[in-house]
Tab-separated table of N, CA and C in Angstrom:
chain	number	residue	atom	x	y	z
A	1	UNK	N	117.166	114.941	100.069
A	1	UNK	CA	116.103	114.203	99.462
A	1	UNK	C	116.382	112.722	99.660
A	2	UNK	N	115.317	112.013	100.119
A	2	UNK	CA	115.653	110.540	99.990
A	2	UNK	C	114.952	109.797	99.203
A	3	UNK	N	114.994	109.216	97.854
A	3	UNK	CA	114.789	108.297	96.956
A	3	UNK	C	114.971	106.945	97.406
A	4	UNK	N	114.045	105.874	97.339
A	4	UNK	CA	114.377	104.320	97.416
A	4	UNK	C	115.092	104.109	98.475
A	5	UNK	N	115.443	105.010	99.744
A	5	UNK	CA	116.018	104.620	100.551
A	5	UNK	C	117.438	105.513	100.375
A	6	UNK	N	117.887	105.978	99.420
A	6	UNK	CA	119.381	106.649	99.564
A	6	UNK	C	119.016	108.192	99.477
A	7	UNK	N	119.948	108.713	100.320
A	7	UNK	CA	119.977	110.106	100.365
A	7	UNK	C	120.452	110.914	99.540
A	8	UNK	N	120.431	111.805	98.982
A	8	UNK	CA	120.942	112.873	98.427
A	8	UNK	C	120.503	114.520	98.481
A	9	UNK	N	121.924	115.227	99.232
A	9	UNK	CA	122.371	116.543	99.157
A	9	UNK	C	121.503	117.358	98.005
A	10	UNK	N	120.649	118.039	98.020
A	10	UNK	CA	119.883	119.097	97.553
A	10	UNK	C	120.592	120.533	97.797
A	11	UNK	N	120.607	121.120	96.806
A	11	UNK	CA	121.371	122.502	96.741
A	11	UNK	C	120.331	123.678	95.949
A	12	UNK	N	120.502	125.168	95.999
A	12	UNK	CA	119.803	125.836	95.174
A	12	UNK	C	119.933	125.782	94.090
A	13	UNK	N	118.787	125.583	93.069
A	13	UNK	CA	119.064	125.326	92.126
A	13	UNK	C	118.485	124.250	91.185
A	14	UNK	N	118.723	122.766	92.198
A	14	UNK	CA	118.427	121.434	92.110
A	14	UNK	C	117.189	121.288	90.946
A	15	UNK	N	117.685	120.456	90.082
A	15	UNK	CA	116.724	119.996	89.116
A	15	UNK	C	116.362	118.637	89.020
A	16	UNK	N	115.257	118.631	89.089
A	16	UNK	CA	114.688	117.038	89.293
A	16	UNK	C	114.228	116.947	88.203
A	17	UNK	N	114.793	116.037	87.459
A	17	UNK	CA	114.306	115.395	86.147
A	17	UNK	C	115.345	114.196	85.440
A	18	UNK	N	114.810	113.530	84.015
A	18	UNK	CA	115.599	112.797	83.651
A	18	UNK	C	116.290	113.068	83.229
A	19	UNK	N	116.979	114.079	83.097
A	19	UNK	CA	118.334	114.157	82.397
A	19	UNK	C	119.039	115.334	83.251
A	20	UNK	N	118.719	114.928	84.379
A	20	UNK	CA	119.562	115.755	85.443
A	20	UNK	C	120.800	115.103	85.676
A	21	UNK	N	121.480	116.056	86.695
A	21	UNK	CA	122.539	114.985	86.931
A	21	UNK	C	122.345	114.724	88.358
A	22	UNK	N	121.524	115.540	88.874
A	22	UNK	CA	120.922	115.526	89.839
A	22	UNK	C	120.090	113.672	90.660
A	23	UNK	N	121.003	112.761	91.855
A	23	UNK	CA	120.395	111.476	91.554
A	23	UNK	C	119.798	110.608	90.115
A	24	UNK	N	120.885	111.103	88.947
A	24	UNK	CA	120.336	110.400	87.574
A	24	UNK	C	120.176	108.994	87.876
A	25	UNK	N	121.319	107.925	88.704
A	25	UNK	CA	120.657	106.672	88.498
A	25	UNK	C	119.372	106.464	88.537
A	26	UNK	N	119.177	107.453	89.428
A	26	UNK	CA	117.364	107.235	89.974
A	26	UNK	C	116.344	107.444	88.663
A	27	UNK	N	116.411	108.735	88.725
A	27	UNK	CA	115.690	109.290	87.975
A	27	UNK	C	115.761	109.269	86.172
A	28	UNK	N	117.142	108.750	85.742
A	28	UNK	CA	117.112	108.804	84.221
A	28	UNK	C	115.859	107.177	83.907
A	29	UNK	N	115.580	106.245	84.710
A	29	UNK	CA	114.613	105.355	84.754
A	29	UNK	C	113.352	105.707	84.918
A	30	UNK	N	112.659	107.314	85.302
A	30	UNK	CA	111.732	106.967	85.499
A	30	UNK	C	110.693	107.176	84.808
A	31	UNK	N	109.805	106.257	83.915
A	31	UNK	CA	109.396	106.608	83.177
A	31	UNK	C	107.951	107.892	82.836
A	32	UNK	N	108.051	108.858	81.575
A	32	UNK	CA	107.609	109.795	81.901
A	32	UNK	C	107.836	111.133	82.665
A	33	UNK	N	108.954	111.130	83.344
A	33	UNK	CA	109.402	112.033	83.844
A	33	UNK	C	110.355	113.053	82.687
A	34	UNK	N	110.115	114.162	82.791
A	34	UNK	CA	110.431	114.902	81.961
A	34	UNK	C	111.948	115.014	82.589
A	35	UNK	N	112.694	115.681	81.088
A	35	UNK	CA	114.316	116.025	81.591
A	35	UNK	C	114.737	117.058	82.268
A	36	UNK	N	113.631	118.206	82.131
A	36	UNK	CA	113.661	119.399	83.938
A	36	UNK	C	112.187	119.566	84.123
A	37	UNK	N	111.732	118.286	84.685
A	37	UNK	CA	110.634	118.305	85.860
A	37	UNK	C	110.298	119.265	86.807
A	38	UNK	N	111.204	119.156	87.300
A	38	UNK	CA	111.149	120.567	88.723
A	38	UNK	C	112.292	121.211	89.306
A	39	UNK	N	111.880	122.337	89.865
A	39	UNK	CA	113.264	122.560	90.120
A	39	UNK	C	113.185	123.179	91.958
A	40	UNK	N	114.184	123.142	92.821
A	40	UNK	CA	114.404	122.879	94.068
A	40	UNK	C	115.204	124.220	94.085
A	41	UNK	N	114.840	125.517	95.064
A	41	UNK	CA	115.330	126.657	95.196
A	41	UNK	C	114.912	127.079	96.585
A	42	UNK	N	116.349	128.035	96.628
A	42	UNK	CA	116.177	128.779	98.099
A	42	UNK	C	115.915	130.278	97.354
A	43	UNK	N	114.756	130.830	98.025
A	43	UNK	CA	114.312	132.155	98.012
A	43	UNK	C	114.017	132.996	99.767
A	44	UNK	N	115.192	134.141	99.882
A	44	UNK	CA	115.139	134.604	101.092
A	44	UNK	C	114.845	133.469	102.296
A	45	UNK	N	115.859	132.557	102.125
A	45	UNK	CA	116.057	131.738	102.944
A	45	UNK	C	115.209	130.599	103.068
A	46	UNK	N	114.569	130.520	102.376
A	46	UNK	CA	113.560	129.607	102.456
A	46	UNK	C	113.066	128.501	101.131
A	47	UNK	N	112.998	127.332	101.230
A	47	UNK	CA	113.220	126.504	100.019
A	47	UNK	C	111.657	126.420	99.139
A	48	UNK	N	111.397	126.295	97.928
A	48	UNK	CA	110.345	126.830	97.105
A	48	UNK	C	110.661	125.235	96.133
A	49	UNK	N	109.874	124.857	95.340
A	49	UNK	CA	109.582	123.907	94.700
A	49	UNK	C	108.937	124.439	93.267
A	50	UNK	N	109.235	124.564	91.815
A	50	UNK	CA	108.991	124.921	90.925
A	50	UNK	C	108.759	123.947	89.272
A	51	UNK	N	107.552	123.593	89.259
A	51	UNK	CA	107.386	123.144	88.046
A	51	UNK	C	107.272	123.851	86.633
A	52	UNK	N	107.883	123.810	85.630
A	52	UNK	CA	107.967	124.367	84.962
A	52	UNK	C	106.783	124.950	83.634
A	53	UNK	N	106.070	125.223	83.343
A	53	UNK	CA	105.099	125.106	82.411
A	53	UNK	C	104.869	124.245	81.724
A	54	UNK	N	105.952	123.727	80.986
A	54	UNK	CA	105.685	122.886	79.684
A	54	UNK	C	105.669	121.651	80.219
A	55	UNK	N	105.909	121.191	81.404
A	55	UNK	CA	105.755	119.947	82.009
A	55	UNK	C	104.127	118.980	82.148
A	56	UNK	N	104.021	117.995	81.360
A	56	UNK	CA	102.513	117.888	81.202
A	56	UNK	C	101.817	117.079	82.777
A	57	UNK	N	103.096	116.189	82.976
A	57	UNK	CA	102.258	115.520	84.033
A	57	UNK	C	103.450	116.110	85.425
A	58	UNK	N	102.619	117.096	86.514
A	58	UNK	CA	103.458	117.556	87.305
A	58	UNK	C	103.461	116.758	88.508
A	59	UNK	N	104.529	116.796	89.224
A	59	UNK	CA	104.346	115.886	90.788
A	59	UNK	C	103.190	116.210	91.434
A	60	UNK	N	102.891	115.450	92.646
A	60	UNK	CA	102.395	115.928	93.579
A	60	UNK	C	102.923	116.477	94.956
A	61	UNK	N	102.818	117.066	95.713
A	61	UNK	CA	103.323	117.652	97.206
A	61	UNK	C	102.250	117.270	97.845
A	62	UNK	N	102.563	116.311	98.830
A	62	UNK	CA	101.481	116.502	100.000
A	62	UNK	C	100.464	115.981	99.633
A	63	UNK	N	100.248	115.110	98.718
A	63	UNK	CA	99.065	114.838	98.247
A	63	UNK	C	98.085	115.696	97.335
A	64	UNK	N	98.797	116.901	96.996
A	64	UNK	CA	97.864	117.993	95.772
A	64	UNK	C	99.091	118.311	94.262
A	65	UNK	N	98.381	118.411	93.588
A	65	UNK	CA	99.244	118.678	92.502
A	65	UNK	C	99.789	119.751	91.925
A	66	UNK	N	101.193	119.729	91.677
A	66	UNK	CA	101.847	121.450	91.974
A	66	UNK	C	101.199	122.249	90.456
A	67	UNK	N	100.855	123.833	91.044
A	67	UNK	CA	100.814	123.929	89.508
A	67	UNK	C	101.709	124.467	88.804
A	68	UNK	N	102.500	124.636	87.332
A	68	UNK	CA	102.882	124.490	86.589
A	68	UNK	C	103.383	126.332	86.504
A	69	UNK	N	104.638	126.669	86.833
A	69	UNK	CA	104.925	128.005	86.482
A	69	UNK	C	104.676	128.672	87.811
A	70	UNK	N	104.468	128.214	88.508
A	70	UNK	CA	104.673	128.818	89.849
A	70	UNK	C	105.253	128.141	91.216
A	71	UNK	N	105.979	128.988	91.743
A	71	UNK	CA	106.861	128.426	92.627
A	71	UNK	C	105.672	128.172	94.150
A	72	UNK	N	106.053	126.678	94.515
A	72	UNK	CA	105.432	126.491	95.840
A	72	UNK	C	106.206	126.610	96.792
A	73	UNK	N	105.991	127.043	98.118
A	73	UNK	CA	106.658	127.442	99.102
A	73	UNK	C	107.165	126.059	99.827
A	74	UNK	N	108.116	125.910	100.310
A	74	UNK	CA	107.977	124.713	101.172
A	74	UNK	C	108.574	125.326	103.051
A	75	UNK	N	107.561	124.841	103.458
A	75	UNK	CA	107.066	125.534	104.581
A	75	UNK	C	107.145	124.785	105.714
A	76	UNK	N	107.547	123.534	105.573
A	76	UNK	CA	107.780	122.370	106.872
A	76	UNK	C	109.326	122.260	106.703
A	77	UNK	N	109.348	121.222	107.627
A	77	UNK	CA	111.176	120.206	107.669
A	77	UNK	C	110.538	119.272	106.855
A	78	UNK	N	109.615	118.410	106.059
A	78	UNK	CA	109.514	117.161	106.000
A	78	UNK	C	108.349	117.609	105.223
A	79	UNK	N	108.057	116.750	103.231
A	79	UNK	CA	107.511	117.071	102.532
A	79	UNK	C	107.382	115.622	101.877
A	80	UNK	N	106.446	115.535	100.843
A	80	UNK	CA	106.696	114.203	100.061
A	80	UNK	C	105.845	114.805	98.611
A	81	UNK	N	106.809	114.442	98.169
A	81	UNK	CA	106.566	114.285	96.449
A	81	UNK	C	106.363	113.211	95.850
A	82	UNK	N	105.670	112.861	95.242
A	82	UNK	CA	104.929	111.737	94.247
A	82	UNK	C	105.156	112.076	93.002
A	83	UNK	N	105.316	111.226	91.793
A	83	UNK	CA	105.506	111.058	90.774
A	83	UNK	C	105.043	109.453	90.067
A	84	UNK	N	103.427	109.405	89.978
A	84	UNK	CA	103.079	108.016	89.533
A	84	UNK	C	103.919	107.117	90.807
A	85	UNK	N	104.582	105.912	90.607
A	85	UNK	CA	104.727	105.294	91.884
A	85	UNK	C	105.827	105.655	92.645
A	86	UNK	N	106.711	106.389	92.008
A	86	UNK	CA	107.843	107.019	92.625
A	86	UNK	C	107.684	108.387	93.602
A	87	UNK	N	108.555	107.708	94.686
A	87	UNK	CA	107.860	108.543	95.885
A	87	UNK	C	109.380	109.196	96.611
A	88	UNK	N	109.295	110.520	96.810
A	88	UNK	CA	110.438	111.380	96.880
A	88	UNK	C	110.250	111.989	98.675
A	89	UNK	N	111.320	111.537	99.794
A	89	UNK	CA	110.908	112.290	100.855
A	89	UNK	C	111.576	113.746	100.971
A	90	UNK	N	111.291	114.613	101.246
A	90	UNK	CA	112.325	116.192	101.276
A	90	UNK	C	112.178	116.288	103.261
A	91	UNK	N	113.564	116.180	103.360
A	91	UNK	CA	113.855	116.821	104.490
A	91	UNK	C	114.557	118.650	104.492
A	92	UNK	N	113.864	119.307	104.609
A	92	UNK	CA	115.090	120.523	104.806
A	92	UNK	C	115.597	121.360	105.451
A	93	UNK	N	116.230	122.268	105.774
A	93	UNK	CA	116.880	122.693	106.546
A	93	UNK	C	116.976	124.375	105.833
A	94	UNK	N	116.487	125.131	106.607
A	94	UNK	CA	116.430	126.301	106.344
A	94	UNK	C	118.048	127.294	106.003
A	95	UNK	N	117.941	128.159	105.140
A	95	UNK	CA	119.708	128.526	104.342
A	95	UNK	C	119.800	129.587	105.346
């Protein structure tokens, strides 16, 4: 994932939010962002993107907005997530 320009190692699992530990410098600033926002998973090899229900304001992918309790597929090398002005690039690499 690259934030503001710095990279960071994504693993199964990965939780994007403010009180991750997951890039926290980044993210414990951003305001409105919930403390497990989303979460970053490999399913049969392949990486999936998951917002959680109770999350009120969810990212966007791609320019559409994920919905809430269901896992989105991620289906390219190269994705972008939005969050109000904070802008997230996903490079990935298949497991």
């Amino acid at each position: 994932m690259v934030v503001e320009g710095r990279s960071f190692l994504c693993r199964d699992g990965t939780i994007i939010g403010a009180e991750s530990n997951f890039a926290s410098e980044v993210f414990q600033h951003v305001h409105g962002l919930e403390s497990r926002h989303a979460l970053l998973g490999i399913e049969d090899g392949y990486w999936f993107i998951l917002t959680p229900r109770n999350v009120k304001h969810p990212f966007r992918l791609d320019g559409t907005s994920l919905p809430r309790g269901q896992r989105r597929p991620l289906d390219r090398v190269r994705h972008h997530v939005e969050f109000d002005s904070l802008r997230l690039g996903l490079r990935l690499r298949p497991k």
